[in-house]
């Protein structure tokens, strides 16, 4: 069994209540299980990785709305690790989920919960990936989807997904933070189920990233997990999940949760660096990594706690560092990710050079979304294709080759 609990005042709510924040104090909610009732061991968790493998720690009982999410690959970062002097550097490629981002882990649980609660439509605000994922899972479930996007600031692939999967797409003349404020009002006033990461049930699905990481390494806990931070749901979810596994005796510690933000959009990193108790909202967030262009992260309180309680840290990276890391991943490791995702690897490089990450640490970067989500940024940052006449000679010339014998 489980219930919802306010992280601020401790107020408890039944599992079937449609509620996103505490009605007494406005605090964020967590799903809290009756841990004494959960019998789960490493032995029970044999078999291939997937979100639903961990259903004993997920808050739904009906048949899930699923497209076989999770089970994403973990790659050894051989070249990048070598370059920064780190043998045990890995990337977990969440872009390999059905809609191309980690959001699918949250949506398989969140949309299933929407059906379980009898909700008739679902909605979200989004910098792109949440909307793509909700559109996909809404289509799978046969439930209408509404998405609010910040006009002109959503990568092409993500808008295409939301449109093609049949969501009602509203582009607002404002940023993501405005869109989230509006969609929250819209949902509460119109009985629509809100599926941003303020929804504690959605975050339960995302904690499986952490489960899969420790499961993959034979329950050996990495020293550190690094991930890009935007609305701050993911870092929160992974910390919660691994804390639960520790509580159940499946693992013996929780990795240092390390959040990376873009310099122009970094309220959490700034609070961690300054030791502030809470964030100062960034009124005009800006970064090339549009997925994390967020100035007022809704899960800030939970994220600050996750970072501090795990002994982790947070850092900022410039847009140039993000794009350089994206290119390094693509050209030196063969791993294609969108800019926001590369922020975790840019952070790894920066923190290693600063000496914050030690050379014998075992580090996993979560790379959160696929390269093809944002083709426009890719095209802008790569050399153009070389256009030539359709002859072998022209091709050889373009390649800087000497003309072959046959052409004499
Ligand atoms: C690709 C990508 N990476 C990272 C993030 C940040 O995740 P979170 O909002 O959970 O901090 C997002 C969305 O927010 C995203 O779409
Ligand atoms: N990057 C996100 C922003 C919204 O975050 P959420 O986790 O609260 O849904 C997106 O893809 O929209």
Coordinates of C-alpha atoms and ligand atoms in Angstrom, one line a residue:
X1 CA 0.0 0.0 0.0
X2 CA 1.0 3.6 -0.4
X3 CA -0.3 7.1 0.2
X4 CA 0.7 10.7 -0.8
X5 CA 2.6 12.7 1.7
X6 CA 3.6 16.4 1.8
X7 CA 7.3 16.8 2.1
X8 CA 6.8 20.1 4.0
X9 CA 4.1 19.6 6.6
X10 CA 3.7 15.8 6.5
X11 CA 0.0 15.9 5.6
X12 CA -1.2 12.6 4.2
X13 CA -3.6 12.0 1.3
X14 CA -5.2 8.8 0.0
X15 CA -3.8 7.2 -3.1
X16 CA -6.9 7.9 -5.1
X17 CA -7.0 11.7 -4.5
X18 CA -6.3 13.8 -7.6
X19 CA -4.0 16.3 -6.0
X20 CA -0.6 17.7 -7.1
X21 CA 0.5 19.8 -4.1
X22 CA -0.5 19.8 -0.4
X23 CA -3.8 21.5 0.0
X24 CA -2.8 22.6 3.6
X25 CA 0.6 24.2 2.9
X26 CA 1.3 24.0 -0.9
X27 CA 4.3 21.7 -0.4
X28 CA 5.3 19.1 -2.9
X29 CA 4.0 15.5 -2.5
X30 CA 5.8 12.2 -2.5
X31 CA 4.4 8.7 -2.9
X32 CA 5.2 6.9 0.3
X33 CA 4.9 3.1 0.5
X34 CA 4.4 0.8 3.4
X35 CA 7.9 -0.4 3.2
X36 CA 7.5 -3.0 5.9
X37 CA 5.1 -4.8 3.6
X38 CA 7.4 -4.8 0.6
X39 CA 9.4 -8.0 0.3
X40 CA 11.9 -7.4 -2.5
X41 CA 15.4 -8.8 -2.9
X42 CA 18.1 -8.9 -5.5
X43 CA 17.0 -12.5 -6.1
X44 CA 13.5 -11.3 -7.1
X45 CA 15.0 -8.8 -9.5
X46 CA 16.7 -11.2 -11.9
X47 CA 16.0 -10.7 -15.6
X48 CA 16.2 -8.0 -18.3
X49 CA 16.0 -4.3 -17.4
X50 CA 12.7 -2.5 -17.9
X51 CA 10.4 0.0 -16.0
X52 CA 7.9 -2.6 -15.1
X53 CA 10.4 -5.1 -13.7
X54 CA 10.3 -2.9 -10.6
X55 CA 6.5 -2.9 -10.2
X56 CA 6.7 -3.8 -6.5
X57 CA 7.9 -0.2 -6.1
X58 CA 5.5 1.4 -8.5
X59 CA 2.1 2.8 -7.5
X60 CA -0.4 1.2 -9.9
X61 CA -2.3 -2.0 -9.9
X62 CA -4.0 -2.1 -13.3
X63 CA -2.4 -3.4 -16.6
X64 CA 0.1 -0.7 -17.6
X65 CA -0.1 1.5 -20.7
X66 CA 3.3 0.5 -22.1
X67 CA 5.5 0.6 -25.1
X68 CA 8.3 -1.3 -23.5
X69 CA 10.1 1.6 -22.0
X70 CA 13.3 1.4 -20.0
X71 CA 16.0 -1.2 -20.5
X72 CA 18.1 1.5 -22.1
X73 CA 21.8 0.8 -22.9
X74 CA 24.7 1.8 -20.7
X75 CA 27.9 2.6 -22.7
X76 CA 31.4 2.9 -21.4
X77 CA 32.8 6.3 -22.3
X78 CA 36.2 5.0 -23.4
X79 CA 37.5 8.1 -25.3
X80 CA 36.0 10.8 -23.2
X81 CA 37.1 8.9 -20.0
X82 CA 40.6 8.6 -21.4
X83 CA 40.7 12.3 -22.3
X84 CA 39.8 13.4 -18.8
X85 CA 41.5 10.6 -16.9
X86 CA 38.6 8.6 -15.7
X87 CA 38.5 4.8 -16.3
X88 CA 34.9 4.2 -15.0
X89 CA 32.9 6.8 -16.9
X90 CA 29.6 5.6 -18.4
X91 CA 26.5 7.0 -20.2
X92 CA 23.0 5.7 -19.8
X93 CA 21.3 6.5 -23.1
X94 CA 17.7 7.5 -22.2
X95 CA 17.2 8.6 -25.8
X96 CA 16.7 5.0 -26.6
X97 CA 13.2 5.0 -25.0
X98 CA 10.1 4.7 -27.3
X99 CA 9.6 8.5 -27.8
X100 CA 13.3 9.2 -27.5
X101 CA 13.6 10.5 -23.9
X102 CA 13.5 9.5 -20.3
X103 CA 10.0 11.0 -20.0
X104 CA 8.5 7.7 -21.2
X105 CA 9.4 6.1 -17.9
X106 CA 7.2 8.7 -16.2
X107 CA 4.4 8.6 -18.7
X108 CA 4.0 4.9 -18.7
X109 CA 3.2 5.2 -15.0
X110 CA 1.5 8.6 -15.1
X111 CA -0.9 7.7 -18.0
X112 CA -1.7 4.3 -16.4
X113 CA -2.5 6.2 -13.2
X114 CA -4.7 8.6 -15.1
X115 CA -6.8 5.7 -16.3
X116 CA -6.8 4.1 -12.9
X117 CA -8.2 7.4 -11.5
X118 CA -10.9 7.5 -14.2
X119 CA -9.5 10.7 -15.7
X120 CA -10.8 11.5 -19.2
X121 CA -8.1 13.8 -20.6
X122 CA -4.4 14.6 -19.8
X123 CA -2.3 17.7 -20.2
X124 CA 1.2 19.2 -19.7
X125 CA 3.4 22.2 -20.3
X126 CA 6.6 21.3 -22.0
X127 CA 9.9 22.4 -23.5
X128 CA 9.3 19.5 -25.9
X129 CA 10.0 16.0 -24.6
X130 CA 7.3 15.8 -22.0
X131 CA 4.8 16.8 -24.7
X132 CA 6.1 14.2 -27.2
X133 CA 6.0 11.5 -24.6
X134 CA 2.5 12.4 -23.3
X135 CA 1.2 12.5 -26.9
X136 CA 2.7 9.0 -27.5
X137 CA 1.3 7.4 -24.3
X138 CA -2.0 9.3 -24.6
X139 CA -2.4 7.8 -28.1
X140 CA -1.6 4.3 -26.7
X141 CA -4.2 4.7 -23.9
X142 CA -6.8 6.3 -26.2
X143 CA -7.1 9.4 -24.1
X144 CA -7.1 13.0 -25.4
X145 CA -3.9 15.0 -24.8
X146 CA -3.4 18.8 -24.5
X147 CA 0.1 20.3 -24.5
X148 CA 1.2 23.9 -23.9
X149 CA 4.5 24.8 -25.5
X150 CA 6.6 28.0 -25.3
X151 CA 6.3 29.5 -28.8
X152 CA 9.5 29.3 -30.9
X153 CA 11.5 27.5 -28.2
X154 CA 10.8 23.9 -28.8
X155 CA 13.0 21.7 -31.0
X156 CA 11.5 20.6 -34.2
X157 CA 11.5 16.8 -33.6
X158 CA 9.6 17.2 -30.4
X159 CA 6.8 19.4 -31.9
X160 CA 6.6 16.9 -34.8
X161 CA 6.0 14.1 -32.4
X162 CA 3.3 15.9 -30.4
X163 CA 1.5 16.8 -33.6
X164 CA 1.8 13.4 -35.3
X165 CA 0.6 11.5 -32.2
X166 CA -2.5 13.5 -32.1
X167 CA -2.1 16.0 -29.2
X168 CA -3.9 19.3 -29.2
X169 CA -0.8 21.6 -29.4
X170 CA -1.1 25.1 -28.0
X171 CA 1.8 27.4 -28.5
X172 CA 1.9 30.2 -25.9
X173 CA 3.6 33.6 -26.2
X174 CA 5.6 33.0 -23.0
X175 CA 8.3 30.7 -21.6
X176 CA 8.0 27.3 -20.1
X177 CA 7.5 28.6 -16.6
X178 CA 4.4 30.6 -17.9
X179 CA 3.1 27.5 -19.6
X180 CA 3.4 25.4 -16.5
X181 CA 1.6 28.0 -14.4
X182 CA -1.2 28.1 -16.9
X183 CA -1.6 24.4 -17.4
X184 CA -1.8 23.9 -13.7
X185 CA -4.7 26.2 -13.5
X186 CA -6.3 24.7 -16.6
X187 CA -6.1 21.2 -15.2
X188 CA -7.4 22.0 -11.7
X189 CA -10.3 24.1 -13.0
X190 CA -11.3 21.6 -15.7
X191 CA -10.7 18.2 -14.2
X192 CA -7.9 17.4 -16.6
X193 CA -5.1 15.2 -15.3
X194 CA -1.8 17.1 -15.1
X195 CA 1.2 15.1 -16.1
X196 CA 4.2 17.3 -15.5
X197 CA 6.7 16.3 -12.9
X198 CA 4.8 18.0 -10.2
X199 CA 2.6 14.9 -10.4
X200 CA 4.3 12.5 -7.8
X201 CA 3.0 9.4 -9.6
X202 CA 4.8 10.4 -12.8
X203 CA 8.1 10.7 -11.0
X204 CA 7.7 7.2 -9.6
X205 CA 8.3 5.9 -13.2
X206 CA 11.4 8.0 -13.6
X207 CA 13.1 6.5 -10.5
X208 CA 13.6 3.3 -12.4
X209 CA 16.6 5.0 -14.2
X210 CA 18.4 4.6 -10.9
X211 CA 17.1 1.1 -10.4
X212 CA 18.4 0.0 -13.8
X213 CA 21.8 1.6 -13.2
X214 CA 22.5 -0.3 -10.0
X215 CA 20.9 -3.5 -11.4
X216 CA 23.1 -3.3 -14.5
X217 CA 26.3 -3.1 -12.4
X218 CA 25.3 -6.2 -10.4
X219 CA 24.0 -4.0 -7.5
X220 CA 27.3 -2.2 -7.2
X221 CA 26.5 1.4 -6.6
X222 CA 28.4 4.0 -8.7
X223 CA 30.0 6.8 -6.8
X224 CA 28.1 9.4 -8.7
X225 CA 25.2 9.9 -11.1
X226 CA 25.4 13.1 -13.2
X227 CA 22.4 14.5 -15.0
X228 CA 21.1 17.6 -16.7
X229 CA 18.6 19.5 -14.5
X230 CA 15.6 21.5 -15.8
X231 CA 12.4 21.2 -13.9
X232 CA 14.4 19.0 -11.5
X233 CA 12.1 16.0 -11.5
X234 CA 14.5 13.4 -12.7
X235 CA 17.3 14.0 -10.1
X236 CA 14.6 13.9 -7.4
X237 CA 13.1 10.7 -8.7
X238 CA 16.4 8.8 -9.0
X239 CA 17.4 9.9 -5.5
X240 CA 14.1 8.8 -4.1
X241 CA 14.2 5.4 -5.8
X242 CA 17.7 4.6 -4.7
X243 CA 17.0 5.8 -1.2
X244 CA 14.1 3.3 -1.2
X245 CA 16.3 0.5 -2.4
X246 CA 18.8 1.3 0.4
X247 CA 15.9 1.2 2.9
X248 CA 14.9 -2.2 1.6
X249 CA 18.5 -3.5 2.0
X250 CA 19.0 -4.0 -1.8
X251 CA 21.9 -1.6 -2.0
X252 CA 24.1 -0.2 0.7
X253 CA 24.4 3.5 -0.3
X254 CA 23.1 6.2 -2.6
X255 CA 25.4 7.8 -5.2
X256 CA 26.3 11.4 -5.1
X257 CA 23.6 13.1 -7.1
X258 CA 25.2 15.7 -9.3
X259 CA 23.0 18.2 -11.3
X260 CA 24.2 20.1 -14.3
X261 CA 22.5 23.3 -15.5
X262 CA 23.1 25.6 -18.4
X263 CA 24.8 28.9 -17.3
X264 CA 21.9 31.0 -18.5
X265 CA 19.3 28.9 -16.7
X266 CA 20.8 27.7 -13.4
X267 CA 18.8 28.5 -10.3
X268 CA 19.5 25.1 -8.7
X269 CA 23.3 25.1 -9.4
X270 CA 23.5 28.7 -8.1
X271 CA 21.7 27.8 -4.8
X272 CA 24.0 24.8 -4.3
X273 CA 27.1 26.8 -4.9
X274 CA 26.0 29.7 -2.7
X275 CA 24.6 27.4 0.0
X276 CA 21.2 29.1 -0.2
X277 CA 18.3 27.3 1.4
X278 CA 16.1 27.9 -1.6
X279 CA 16.4 29.0 -5.2
X280 CA 16.2 32.5 -6.7
X281 CA 13.9 32.2 -9.7
X282 CA 15.6 33.0 -13.0
X283 CA 13.2 35.4 -14.7
X284 CA 14.6 35.1 -18.2
X285 CA 16.2 31.7 -18.6
X286 CA 18.2 31.2 -21.9
X287 CA 20.2 28.4 -23.3
X288 CA 20.8 26.5 -26.6
X289 CA 19.6 23.4 -24.6
X290 CA 15.9 24.4 -24.9
X291 CA 14.9 21.3 -22.9
X292 CA 16.4 22.8 -19.8
X293 CA 15.5 26.4 -20.4
X294 CA 13.6 26.6 -17.1
X295 CA 13.9 29.4 -14.6
X296 CA 11.5 28.3 -11.8
X297 CA 12.0 24.5 -11.5
X298 CA 8.9 23.1 -9.8
X299 CA 10.8 20.4 -8.0
X300 CA 13.5 22.7 -6.7
X301 CA 13.0 21.9 -3.0
X302 CA 13.2 18.1 -3.6
X303 CA 16.2 18.5 -5.9
X304 CA 18.2 20.7 -3.4
X305 CA 17.5 18.0 -0.8
X306 CA 18.5 15.1 -3.1
X307 CA 21.8 16.8 -4.0
X308 CA 22.7 17.8 -0.4
X309 CA 21.5 14.6 1.3
X310 CA 23.5 12.4 -1.1
X311 CA 26.7 14.5 -0.7
X312 CA 26.5 15.5 -4.4
X313 CA 26.9 18.8 -6.1
X314 CA 25.6 21.0 -8.9
X315 CA 27.6 22.9 -11.6
X316 CA 26.9 25.1 -14.5
X317 CA 28.2 24.7 -18.1
X318 CA 28.2 27.2 -20.9
X319 CA 26.3 26.6 -24.2
X320 CA 29.7 26.2 -25.9
X321 CA 30.6 23.4 -23.4
X322 CA 27.3 21.7 -24.0
X323 CA 27.7 21.8 -27.8
X324 CA 31.3 20.6 -27.6
X325 CA 30.2 17.7 -25.3
X326 CA 27.4 16.8 -27.8
X327 CA 29.9 16.7 -30.6
X328 CA 32.4 14.6 -28.6
X329 CA 29.8 12.1 -27.7
X330 CA 28.7 11.9 -31.3
X331 CA 32.2 11.7 -32.9
X332 CA 34.3 10.0 -30.3
X333 CA 31.8 7.6 -28.7
X334 CA 29.1 7.1 -31.4
X335 CA 26.4 8.3 -29.0
X336 CA 23.9 10.8 -30.4
X337 CA 22.1 13.0 -27.9
X338 CA 20.3 16.3 -27.9
X339 CA 22.0 19.4 -26.4
X340 CA 20.4 19.2 -22.9
X341 CA 21.5 15.6 -22.5
X342 CA 25.1 16.5 -23.4
X343 CA 25.1 18.9 -20.4
X344 CA 25.7 15.9 -18.1
X345 CA 28.9 15.0 -20.0
X346 CA 29.9 18.6 -20.2
X347 CA 29.5 18.7 -16.4
X348 CA 31.5 15.5 -16.1
X349 CA 34.4 17.0 -18.0
X350 CA 34.3 20.3 -16.1
X351 CA 34.0 18.6 -12.7
X352 CA 36.9 16.2 -13.5
X353 CA 39.1 19.1 -14.6
X354 CA 38.2 21.0 -11.4
X355 CA 39.2 18.0 -9.4
X356 CA 35.8 17.6 -7.9
X357 CA 35.5 14.1 -9.5
X358 CA 38.4 12.0 -8.6
X359 CA 40.2 9.7 -11.1
X360 CA 39.1 6.4 -9.6
X361 CA 35.4 7.4 -9.3
X362 CA 32.8 5.2 -11.0
X363 CA 30.5 7.8 -12.7
X364 CA 27.3 7.4 -14.7
X365 CA 26.0 10.3 -16.8
X366 CA 22.4 10.1 -17.7
X367 CA 22.0 11.3 -21.3
X368 CA 18.4 12.1 -21.5
X369 CA 17.2 12.6 -25.1
X370 CA 18.0 11.5 -28.6
X371 CA 20.1 13.5 -31.1
X372 CA 17.2 13.6 -33.6
X373 CA 15.0 15.5 -31.3
X374 CA 16.8 18.7 -32.2
X375 CA 18.0 18.5 -35.8
X376 CA 18.2 22.2 -36.3
X377 CA 20.9 22.7 -33.6
X378 CA 22.8 19.8 -35.2
X379 CA 22.7 21.3 -38.7
X380 CA 23.8 24.7 -37.3
X381 CA 26.8 23.2 -35.6
X382 CA 28.1 20.9 -38.3
X383 CA 29.8 21.5 -41.6
X384 CA 27.3 21.6 -44.5
X385 CA 27.3 18.6 -47.0
X386 CA 29.6 19.2 -50.0
X387 CA 27.5 19.4 -53.1
X388 CA 29.2 18.3 -56.4
X389 CA 28.3 17.1 -59.9
X390 CA 27.3 13.5 -60.1
X391 CA 30.7 12.2 -61.3
X392 CA 33.4 10.1 -59.7
X393 CA 36.0 12.8 -60.5
X394 CA 34.0 15.5 -58.8
X395 CA 33.6 13.3 -55.7
X396 CA 37.3 12.4 -55.6
X397 CA 38.2 16.1 -56.0
X398 CA 35.8 17.0 -53.1
X399 CA 37.5 14.3 -51.0
X400 CA 40.9 15.7 -51.8
X401 CA 41.9 12.5 -53.6
X402 CA 44.2 12.2 -56.6
X403 CA 42.1 11.3 -59.7
X404 CA 42.0 7.5 -60.0
X405 CA 43.9 5.8 -63.0
X406 CA 40.6 4.9 -64.8
X407 CA 39.8 8.6 -65.2
X408 CA 43.0 9.3 -67.3
Ligands
LIG1 C1 16.4 16.1 -22.8 C2 16.1 16.6 -21.4 N1 17.1 16.5 -20.5 C3 16.9 17.0 -19.3 C4 15.7 17.5 -18.8 C5 15.7 18.0 -17.4 O1 15.0 17.1 -16.6 P1 14.3 17.5 -15.3 O2 13.2 18.5 -15.7 O3 13.7 16.3 -14.8 O4 15.3 18.2 -14.5 C6 14.7 17.6 -19.7 C7 13.4 18.1 -19.4 O5 13.2 18.8 -18.4 C8 14.9 17.1 -21.0 O6 13.9 17.1 -21.9
LIG2 N1 12.1 19.3 -20.3 C1 10.8 19.2 -19.9 C2 10.3 20.3 -19.1 C3 9.0 19.9 -18.3 O1 9.4 19.0 -17.3 P1 8.5 18.0 -16.5 O2 9.4 16.9 -16.1 O3 7.9 18.8 -15.4 O4 7.4 17.5 -17.4 C4 10.0 18.9 -21.1 O5 10.4 18.0 -21.9 O6 8.9 19.5 -21.3

